[in-house]
Amino acid sequence: MAFVTLTRPGGTAVIVNTDQIVQCAPVPESGSLAGPQPTGTRIEFVNRTHQDVVELVDEVRRRLELHA
């Protein structure tokens, strides 16, 4: 089990269990699924919840690969 520290939209840290991630995608910019900020990454988990983070997809992917 590996953990990665990322940043919530409010600026606080969030520690993510990489074993629980299903997918990562850019935060939707509009519509009912829009995030609290226009850019960043939405991480979806096996329990069907998600966490938006300020880091862009490429940075999230890089950090996840370092802990794979």
Coordinates of N, CA and C in Angstrom, one line a residue:
M1 N 0.8 -1.2 0.0 CA 0.0 0.0 0.0 C 0.9 1.2 0.0
A2 N 0.6 2.2 -0.9 CA 1.4 3.4 -1.0 C 0.5 4.6 -0.9
F3 N 1.0 5.6 -0.3 CA 0.3 6.9 -0.1 C 1.0 8.0 -0.8
V4 N 0.2 9.0 -1.3 CA 0.7 10.1 -2.0 C 0.0 11.4 -1.4
T5 N 0.8 12.4 -1.1 CA 0.2 13.6 -0.6 C 0.0 14.6 -1.7
L6 N -1.3 15.1 -1.8 CA -1.7 16.1 -2.8 C -2.3 17.2 -2.1
T7 N -2.9 18.2 -2.9 CA -3.4 19.4 -2.3 C -4.9 19.6 -2.7
R8 N -5.7 19.7 -1.7 CA -7.2 20.0 -1.9 C -7.3 21.4 -2.5
P9 N -8.5 21.7 -3.1 CA -8.7 23.0 -3.6 C -8.6 24.1 -2.6
G10 N -8.9 23.8 -1.4 CA -8.8 24.9 -0.3 C -7.3 25.1 0.2
G11 N -6.4 24.3 -0.3 CA -5.0 24.5 0.0 C -4.5 23.5 1.1
T12 N -5.3 22.7 1.6 CA -4.8 21.8 2.7 C -4.4 20.5 2.0
A13 N -3.5 19.8 2.7 CA -3.0 18.5 2.2 C -4.0 17.4 2.3
V14 N -4.0 16.5 1.4 CA -4.8 15.2 1.5 C -3.9 14.1 1.1
I15 N -3.9 13.0 1.9 CA -3.1 11.8 1.6 C -4.0 10.8 1.0
V16 N -3.6 10.3 -0.2 CA -4.4 9.4 -1.0 C -3.7 8.0 -1.0
N17 N -4.5 7.0 -0.7 CA -4.1 5.6 -0.8 C -4.1 5.2 -2.3
T18 N -3.0 5.0 -2.9 CA -2.9 4.7 -4.3 C -3.5 3.4 -4.7
D19 N -3.7 2.5 -3.8 CA -4.3 1.2 -4.1 C -5.8 1.3 -4.3
Q20 N -6.4 2.4 -3.9 CA -7.8 2.6 -4.0 C -8.3 3.5 -5.2
I21 N -7.3 3.9 -6.0 CA -7.6 4.8 -7.2 C -8.1 4.0 -8.3
V22 N -9.2 4.4 -8.9 CA -9.7 3.8 -10.1 C -9.3 4.5 -11.4
Q23 N -9.4 5.9 -11.3 CA -9.0 6.7 -12.4 C -8.7 8.1 -12.0
C24 N -8.0 8.9 -12.9 CA -7.8 10.3 -12.7 C -8.1 11.0 -14.0
A25 N -8.7 12.1 -13.9 CA -9.1 12.9 -15.1 C -9.1 14.4 -14.7
P26 N -9.0 15.3 -15.7 CA -9.2 16.7 -15.4 C -10.5 17.0 -14.8
V27 N -10.5 17.9 -13.8 CA -11.8 18.3 -13.2 C -12.7 18.9 -14.2
P28 N -14.0 18.5 -14.3 CA -14.9 19.1 -15.2 C -15.0 20.6 -15.0
E29 N -15.0 21.4 -16.0 CA -15.0 22.8 -15.9 C -16.4 23.4 -15.8
S30 N -17.4 22.7 -16.2 CA -18.8 23.2 -16.2 C -19.8 22.1 -16.0
G31 N -21.0 22.5 -15.8 CA -22.1 21.5 -15.7 C -22.2 21.0 -14.2
S32 N -23.1 20.0 -14.0 CA -23.4 19.6 -12.7 C -22.2 18.9 -12.0
L33 N -21.2 18.4 -12.8 CA -20.1 17.7 -12.2 C -18.9 18.6 -12.0
A34 N -19.1 19.9 -12.3 CA -17.9 20.9 -12.2 C -17.3 20.9 -10.8
G35 N -16.0 21.1 -10.7 CA -15.4 21.1 -9.4 C -15.4 22.4 -8.8
P36 N -14.8 22.6 -7.6 CA -14.7 23.8 -6.9 C -13.7 24.8 -7.5
Q37 N -12.9 24.3 -8.5 CA -12.0 25.2 -9.2 C -12.0 24.7 -10.6
P38 N -11.6 25.6 -11.6 CA -11.7 25.3 -13.0 C -10.6 24.3 -13.5
T39 N -9.5 24.2 -12.7 CA -8.4 23.3 -13.2 C -8.1 22.3 -12.0
G40 N -7.3 21.3 -12.4 CA -6.9 20.3 -11.4 C -7.3 18.9 -11.8
T41 N -7.2 18.0 -10.9 CA -7.5 16.6 -11.2 C -8.5 16.1 -10.3
R42 N -9.4 15.3 -10.9 CA -10.4 14.5 -10.1 C -10.0 13.1 -10.0
I43 N -9.8 12.6 -8.8 CA -9.4 11.3 -8.5 C -10.6 10.5 -8.1
E44 N -10.9 9.4 -8.8 CA -12.0 8.5 -8.4 C -11.5 7.3 -7.7
F45 N -12.2 6.8 -6.7 CA -11.8 5.7 -5.9 C -12.7 4.5 -6.1
V46 N -12.3 3.4 -5.6 CA -13.1 2.1 -5.8 C -14.4 2.2 -5.1
N47 N -14.5 3.0 -4.0 CA -15.8 3.1 -3.3 C -16.8 4.1 -4.0
R48 N -16.4 4.5 -5.2 CA -17.2 5.5 -6.0 C -17.3 6.9 -5.5
T49 N -16.3 7.3 -4.6 CA -16.2 8.6 -4.2 C -15.1 9.3 -5.0
H50 N -14.9 10.6 -4.9 CA -13.8 11.2 -5.6 C -13.3 12.4 -4.7
Q51 N -12.1 12.8 -5.1 CA -11.4 13.9 -4.5 C -10.8 14.7 -5.6
D52 N -11.1 16.0 -5.5 CA -10.5 17.0 -6.5 C -9.2 17.5 -5.8
V53 N -8.1 17.6 -6.6 CA -6.9 18.2 -6.1 C -6.4 19.3 -7.1
V54 N -5.6 20.2 -6.6 CA -5.1 21.3 -7.5 C -4.1 20.9 -8.5
E55 N -3.3 19.8 -8.2 CA -2.3 19.4 -9.2 C -3.0 18.9 -10.5
L56 N -2.3 19.2 -11.6 CA -2.8 18.8 -12.9 C -2.5 17.3 -13.1
V57 N -3.2 16.7 -14.1 CA -3.2 15.3 -14.3 C -1.8 14.8 -14.5
D58 N -0.9 15.5 -15.2 CA 0.4 15.0 -15.5 C 1.2 14.9 -14.2
E59 N 1.0 15.9 -13.3 CA 1.7 15.9 -12.0 C 1.2 14.8 -11.1
V60 N -0.1 14.6 -11.1 CA -0.7 13.5 -10.3 C -0.1 12.1 -10.8
R61 N -0.1 12.0 -12.1 CA 0.4 10.7 -12.7 C 1.9 10.5 -12.3
R62 N 2.7 11.6 -12.4 CA 4.1 11.5 -12.0 C 4.2 11.0 -10.6
R63 N 3.5 11.6 -9.7 CA 3.6 11.3 -8.2 C 3.1 9.8 -8.0
L64 N 2.1 9.4 -8.7 CA 1.6 8.0 -8.5 C 2.6 7.0 -9.0
E65 N 3.3 7.3 -10.1 CA 4.3 6.4 -10.7 C 5.5 6.3 -9.8
L66 N 5.8 7.3 -9.1 CA 6.9 7.3 -8.1 C 6.7 6.3 -7.0
H67 N 5.4 6.1 -6.7 CA 5.0 5.3 -5.6 C 4.4 3.9 -6.0
A68 N 4.5 3.6 -7.3 CA 3.9 2.4 -7.8 C 4.7 1.2 -7.4

